[in-house]
């Protein structure tokens, strides 16, 4: 799904080149899906609860710099763990025409900049890293929006990825996935240490009991709540510490509640009746949290496993499907040409530069951005101003 025009405008991208870059990606990679029973039921259910109109198959979202510092090479490890150094090539007495492009994502790119001495000075000093550039915005404004409901079904559910999307006017996207390998999808595995957290173990047991089930995702647009990333140490192989501050801002929680109420309406709709047990349905939270893995969300509210409110459900079932973004945002860490502010010959081009997560899935926009910046950088080197 393409990003909405507001996202493109905030990112400072050329609308015409964005359009043509999307078209190039879509021509190479995109096809119109064949809707089967589960996806059709969600589509019709969305229409029953007022998420309309049905737009059919569409990819659109409807509703001069100077510095004294410059990157000149990278240190990397090969598959065998051997360390190497590669430098940008340049003629003697001339500046290099080459550049280093960091595309390690919303977690990896801020981590690499900090390890290179570009980041909040106090944090760099605490790790014993030489401060090359005090850049307090590196690792800041990280965001991640996602909640899910897994719906056990009395009827077979076909395997399918996201094909039906409801773009609501209440700040949420609703997306349907058919039967998938939930254990692998959520990265739920038993610990190699021999001990598995109880919530994870309970979620595994519950999922294994499901013969037929589908999943409905709810994505909060934005979100408004932001977090931060810091390094544990100077070892690039160690994961950084990340805090997303889910639902810190009340606006995000209200948007999630709005989305969950729409999903409740979809599952209760006439169109969805073949995929719903007569008296109840449930949501499963396969996360490493402190809650039970199975919670009833409608009716039979007399038992202890019932969620007290949609607000609590949103908080308890928030999880990742890897749509995090931010940490090297445009206007804060990089300019509108994705060059790191204050450093020559260094760009960051990936989801860490996003101010928001575009559409239901950012993949199309990431592919577009690669094509877009490839054309822009080629033209810079050739001294051309056209966009072809």
mmCIF file with all atom_site columns, C-alpha atoms in Angstrom, residues 219-316:
data_model
loop_
_atom_site.group_PDB
_atom_site.id
_atom_site.type_symbol
_atom_site.label_atom_id
_atom_site.label_alt_id
_atom_site.label_comp_id
_atom_site.label_asym_id
_atom_site.label_entity_id
_atom_site.label_seq_id
_atom_site.pdbx_PDB_ins_code
_atom_site.Cartn_x
_atom_site.Cartn_y
_atom_site.Cartn_z
_atom_site.occupancy
_atom_site.B_iso_or_equiv
_atom_site.pdbx_formal_charge
_atom_site.auth_seq_id
_atom_site.auth_comp_id
_atom_site.auth_asym_id
_atom_site.auth_atom_id
_atom_site.pdbx_PDB_model_num
ATOM 1  C CA . UNK A 1 219 ? -2.662  -0.456  13.419 1.00 0.00 ? 219 UNK A CA 1
ATOM 2  C CA . UNK A 1 220 ? -2.771  2.906   15.167 1.00 0.00 ? 220 UNK A CA 1
ATOM 3  C CA . UNK A 1 221 ? -1.899  5.639   12.681 1.00 0.00 ? 221 UNK A CA 1
ATOM 4  C CA . UNK A 1 222 ? 1.212   7.499   13.775 1.00 0.00 ? 222 UNK A CA 1
ATOM 5  C CA . UNK A 1 223 ? 1.413   6.784   16.644 1.00 0.00 ? 223 UNK A CA 1
ATOM 6  C CA . UNK A 1 224 ? 1.807   9.937   18.737 1.00 0.00 ? 224 UNK A CA 1
ATOM 7  C CA . UNK A 1 225 ? 3.672   8.163   21.566 1.00 0.00 ? 225 UNK A CA 1
ATOM 8  C CA . UNK A 1 226 ? 7.416   7.885   20.999 1.00 0.00 ? 226 UNK A CA 1
ATOM 9  C CA . UNK A 1 227 ? 10.352  6.151   22.641 1.00 0.00 ? 227 UNK A CA 1
ATOM 10 C CA . UNK A 1 228 ? 14.113  5.938   22.417 1.00 0.00 ? 228 UNK A CA 1
ATOM 11 C CA . UNK A 1 229 ? 17.030  3.627   21.690 1.00 0.00 ? 229 UNK A CA 1
ATOM 12 C CA . UNK A 1 230 ? 20.255  3.278   23.658 1.00 0.00 ? 230 UNK A CA 1
ATOM 13 C CA . UNK A 1 231 ? 23.210  0.910   23.467 1.00 0.00 ? 231 UNK A CA 1
ATOM 14 C CA . UNK A 1 232 ? 23.996  -1.594  26.198 1.00 0.00 ? 232 UNK A CA 1
ATOM 15 C CA . UNK A 1 233 ? 27.681  -1.612  25.316 1.00 0.00 ? 233 UNK A CA 1
ATOM 16 C CA . UNK A 1 234 ? 30.080  -1.166  22.395 1.00 0.00 ? 234 UNK A CA 1
ATOM 17 C CA . UNK A 1 235 ? 29.563  -4.657  21.005 1.00 0.00 ? 235 UNK A CA 1
ATOM 18 C CA . UNK A 1 236 ? 27.753  -4.307  17.641 1.00 0.00 ? 236 UNK A CA 1
ATOM 19 C CA . UNK A 1 237 ? 26.472  -7.886  17.980 1.00 0.00 ? 237 UNK A CA 1
ATOM 20 C CA . UNK A 1 238 ? 24.440  -7.040  21.090 1.00 0.00 ? 238 UNK A CA 1
ATOM 21 C CA . UNK A 1 239 ? 20.895  -5.771  20.659 1.00 0.00 ? 239 UNK A CA 1
ATOM 22 C CA . UNK A 1 240 ? 20.264  -2.188  21.773 1.00 0.00 ? 240 UNK A CA 1
ATOM 23 C CA . UNK A 1 241 ? 17.802  -1.250  24.512 1.00 0.00 ? 241 UNK A CA 1
ATOM 24 C CA . UNK A 1 242 ? 14.567  0.091   23.022 1.00 0.00 ? 242 UNK A CA 1
ATOM 25 C CA . UNK A 1 243 ? 11.576  1.686   24.730 1.00 0.00 ? 243 UNK A CA 1
ATOM 26 C CA . UNK A 1 244 ? 8.529   2.555   22.603 1.00 0.00 ? 244 UNK A CA 1
ATOM 27 C CA . UNK A 1 245 ? 6.303   3.949   25.398 1.00 0.00 ? 245 UNK A CA 1
ATOM 28 C CA . UNK A 1 246 ? 3.191   2.310   23.985 1.00 0.00 ? 246 UNK A CA 1
ATOM 29 C CA . UNK A 1 247 ? -0.008  4.326   24.587 1.00 0.00 ? 247 UNK A CA 1
ATOM 30 C CA . UNK A 1 248 ? 1.792   6.939   26.656 1.00 0.00 ? 248 UNK A CA 1
ATOM 31 C CA . UNK A 1 249 ? -0.329  9.504   24.831 1.00 0.00 ? 249 UNK A CA 1
ATOM 32 C CA . UNK A 1 250 ? -4.106  9.106   25.429 1.00 0.00 ? 250 UNK A CA 1
ATOM 33 C CA . UNK A 1 251 ? -4.809  9.793   21.750 1.00 0.00 ? 251 UNK A CA 1
ATOM 34 C CA . UNK A 1 252 ? -3.106  6.539   20.742 1.00 0.00 ? 252 UNK A CA 1
ATOM 35 C CA . UNK A 1 253 ? -5.089  4.495   23.258 1.00 0.00 ? 253 UNK A CA 1
ATOM 36 C CA . UNK A 1 254 ? -8.366  5.990   22.066 1.00 0.00 ? 254 UNK A CA 1
ATOM 37 C CA . UNK A 1 255 ? -7.478  5.191   18.460 1.00 0.00 ? 255 UNK A CA 1
ATOM 38 C CA . UNK A 1 256 ? -6.743  1.595   19.419 1.00 0.00 ? 256 UNK A CA 1
ATOM 39 C CA . UNK A 1 257 ? -10.087 1.319   21.217 1.00 0.00 ? 257 UNK A CA 1
ATOM 40 C CA . UNK A 1 258 ? -11.842 2.727   18.150 1.00 0.00 ? 258 UNK A CA 1
ATOM 41 C CA . UNK A 1 259 ? -10.164 0.117   15.961 1.00 0.00 ? 259 UNK A CA 1
ATOM 42 C CA . UNK A 1 260 ? -10.956 -2.771  18.307 1.00 0.00 ? 260 UNK A CA 1
ATOM 43 C CA . UNK A 1 261 ? -14.627 -1.793  18.388 1.00 0.00 ? 261 UNK A CA 1
ATOM 44 C CA . UNK A 1 262 ? -14.676 -1.903  14.591 1.00 0.00 ? 262 UNK A CA 1
ATOM 45 C CA . UNK A 1 263 ? -13.077 -5.366  14.643 1.00 0.00 ? 263 UNK A CA 1
ATOM 46 C CA . UNK A 1 264 ? -15.681 -6.476  17.195 1.00 0.00 ? 264 UNK A CA 1
ATOM 47 C CA . UNK A 1 265 ? -18.370 -5.288  14.801 1.00 0.00 ? 265 UNK A CA 1
ATOM 48 C CA . UNK A 1 266 ? -16.765 -7.114  11.874 1.00 0.00 ? 266 UNK A CA 1
ATOM 49 C CA . UNK A 1 267 ? -16.556 -10.414 13.762 1.00 0.00 ? 267 UNK A CA 1
ATOM 50 C CA . UNK A 1 268 ? -20.176 -9.980  14.924 1.00 0.00 ? 268 UNK A CA 1
ATOM 51 C CA . UNK A 1 269 ? -21.433 -9.163  11.420 1.00 0.00 ? 269 UNK A CA 1
ATOM 52 C CA . UNK A 1 270 ? -23.697 -11.366 9.318  1.00 0.00 ? 270 UNK A CA 1
ATOM 53 C CA . UNK A 1 271 ? -21.019 -11.595 6.620  1.00 0.00 ? 271 UNK A CA 1
ATOM 54 C CA . UNK A 1 272 ? -18.605 -13.125 9.139  1.00 0.00 ? 272 UNK A CA 1
ATOM 55 C CA . UNK A 1 273 ? -21.026 -15.642 10.676 1.00 0.00 ? 273 UNK A CA 1
ATOM 56 C CA . UNK A 1 274 ? -19.428 -18.738 9.095  1.00 0.00 ? 274 UNK A CA 1
ATOM 57 C CA . UNK A 1 275 ? -16.093 -17.917 10.773 1.00 0.00 ? 275 UNK A CA 1
ATOM 58 C CA . UNK A 1 276 ? -17.444 -17.232 14.252 1.00 0.00 ? 276 UNK A CA 1
ATOM 59 C CA . UNK A 1 277 ? -18.364 -19.554 17.081 1.00 0.00 ? 277 UNK A CA 1
ATOM 60 C CA . UNK A 1 278 ? -22.017 -18.969 18.089 1.00 0.00 ? 278 UNK A CA 1
ATOM 61 C CA . UNK A 1 279 ? -21.521 -17.691 21.638 1.00 0.00 ? 279 UNK A CA 1
ATOM 62 C CA . UNK A 1 280 ? -18.043 -16.309 21.935 1.00 0.00 ? 280 UNK A CA 1
ATOM 63 C CA . UNK A 1 281 ? -14.806 -15.428 20.299 1.00 0.00 ? 281 UNK A CA 1
ATOM 64 C CA . UNK A 1 282 ? -11.473 -14.560 21.800 1.00 0.00 ? 282 UNK A CA 1
ATOM 65 C CA . UNK A 1 283 ? -8.297  -12.645 21.342 1.00 0.00 ? 283 UNK A CA 1
ATOM 66 C CA . UNK A 1 284 ? -4.926  -14.237 21.941 1.00 0.00 ? 284 UNK A CA 1
ATOM 67 C CA . UNK A 1 285 ? -1.945  -12.253 23.114 1.00 0.00 ? 285 UNK A CA 1
ATOM 68 C CA . UNK A 1 286 ? 1.212   -14.141 22.093 1.00 0.00 ? 286 UNK A CA 1
ATOM 69 C CA . UNK A 1 287 ? 3.555   -11.714 23.792 1.00 0.00 ? 287 UNK A CA 1
ATOM 70 C CA . UNK A 1 288 ? 6.113   -11.926 26.570 1.00 0.00 ? 288 UNK A CA 1
ATOM 71 C CA . UNK A 1 289 ? 3.909   -10.073 29.008 1.00 0.00 ? 289 UNK A CA 1
ATOM 72 C CA . UNK A 1 290 ? 2.331   -10.707 32.365 1.00 0.00 ? 290 UNK A CA 1
ATOM 73 C CA . UNK A 1 291 ? -1.124  -11.703 31.167 1.00 0.00 ? 291 UNK A CA 1
ATOM 74 C CA . UNK A 1 292 ? -2.890  -14.910 30.261 1.00 0.00 ? 292 UNK A CA 1
ATOM 75 C CA . UNK A 1 293 ? -2.596  -15.860 26.604 1.00 0.00 ? 293 UNK A CA 1
ATOM 76 C CA . UNK A 1 294 ? -6.358  -16.146 26.024 1.00 0.00 ? 294 UNK A CA 1
ATOM 77 C CA . UNK A 1 295 ? -8.893  -13.461 26.847 1.00 0.00 ? 295 UNK A CA 1
ATOM 78 C CA . UNK A 1 296 ? -12.580 -13.343 26.005 1.00 0.00 ? 296 UNK A CA 1
ATOM 79 C CA . UNK A 1 297 ? -13.602 -10.028 24.534 1.00 0.00 ? 297 UNK A CA 1
ATOM 80 C CA . UNK A 1 298 ? -17.317 -10.666 24.102 1.00 0.00 ? 298 UNK A CA 1
ATOM 81 C CA . UNK A 1 299 ? -19.767 -11.911 25.849 1.00 0.00 ? 299 UNK A CA 1
ATOM 82 C CA . UNK A 1 300 ? -19.676 -14.315 28.850 1.00 0.00 ? 300 UNK A CA 1
ATOM 83 C CA . UNK A 1 301 ? -18.161 -11.612 31.023 1.00 0.00 ? 301 UNK A CA 1
ATOM 84 C CA . UNK A 1 302 ? -18.665 -13.548 34.240 1.00 0.00 ? 302 UNK A CA 1
ATOM 85 C CA . UNK A 1 303 ? -15.340 -15.384 34.211 1.00 0.00 ? 303 UNK A CA 1
ATOM 86 C CA . UNK A 1 304 ? -11.973 -14.099 35.361 1.00 0.00 ? 304 UNK A CA 1
ATOM 87 C CA . UNK A 1 305 ? -10.391 -14.356 31.927 1.00 0.00 ? 305 UNK A CA 1
ATOM 88 C CA . UNK A 1 306 ? -12.501 -11.513 30.520 1.00 0.00 ? 306 UNK A CA 1
ATOM 89 C CA . UNK A 1 307 ? -10.875 -8.200  29.717 1.00 0.00 ? 307 UNK A CA 1
ATOM 90 C CA . UNK A 1 308 ? -12.325 -5.418  31.839 1.00 0.00 ? 308 UNK A CA 1
ATOM 91 C CA . UNK A 1 309 ? -12.209 -2.895  28.994 1.00 0.00 ? 309 UNK A CA 1
ATOM 92 C CA . UNK A 1 310 ? -10.987 -2.332  25.475 1.00 0.00 ? 310 UNK A CA 1
ATOM 93 C CA . UNK A 1 311 ? -8.426  0.071   26.930 1.00 0.00 ? 311 UNK A CA 1
ATOM 94 C CA . UNK A 1 312 ? -6.942  -2.755  28.972 1.00 0.00 ? 312 UNK A CA 1
ATOM 95 C CA . UNK A 1 313 ? -7.104  -5.121  26.008 1.00 0.00 ? 313 UNK A CA 1
ATOM 96 C CA . UNK A 1 314 ? -5.075  -2.690  23.879 1.00 0.00 ? 314 UNK A CA 1
ATOM 97 C CA . UNK A 1 315 ? -2.447  -2.336  26.592 1.00 0.00 ? 315 UNK A CA 1
ATOM 98 C CA . UNK A 1 316 ? -2.195  -6.064  27.279 1.00 0.00 ? 316 UNK A CA 1
#
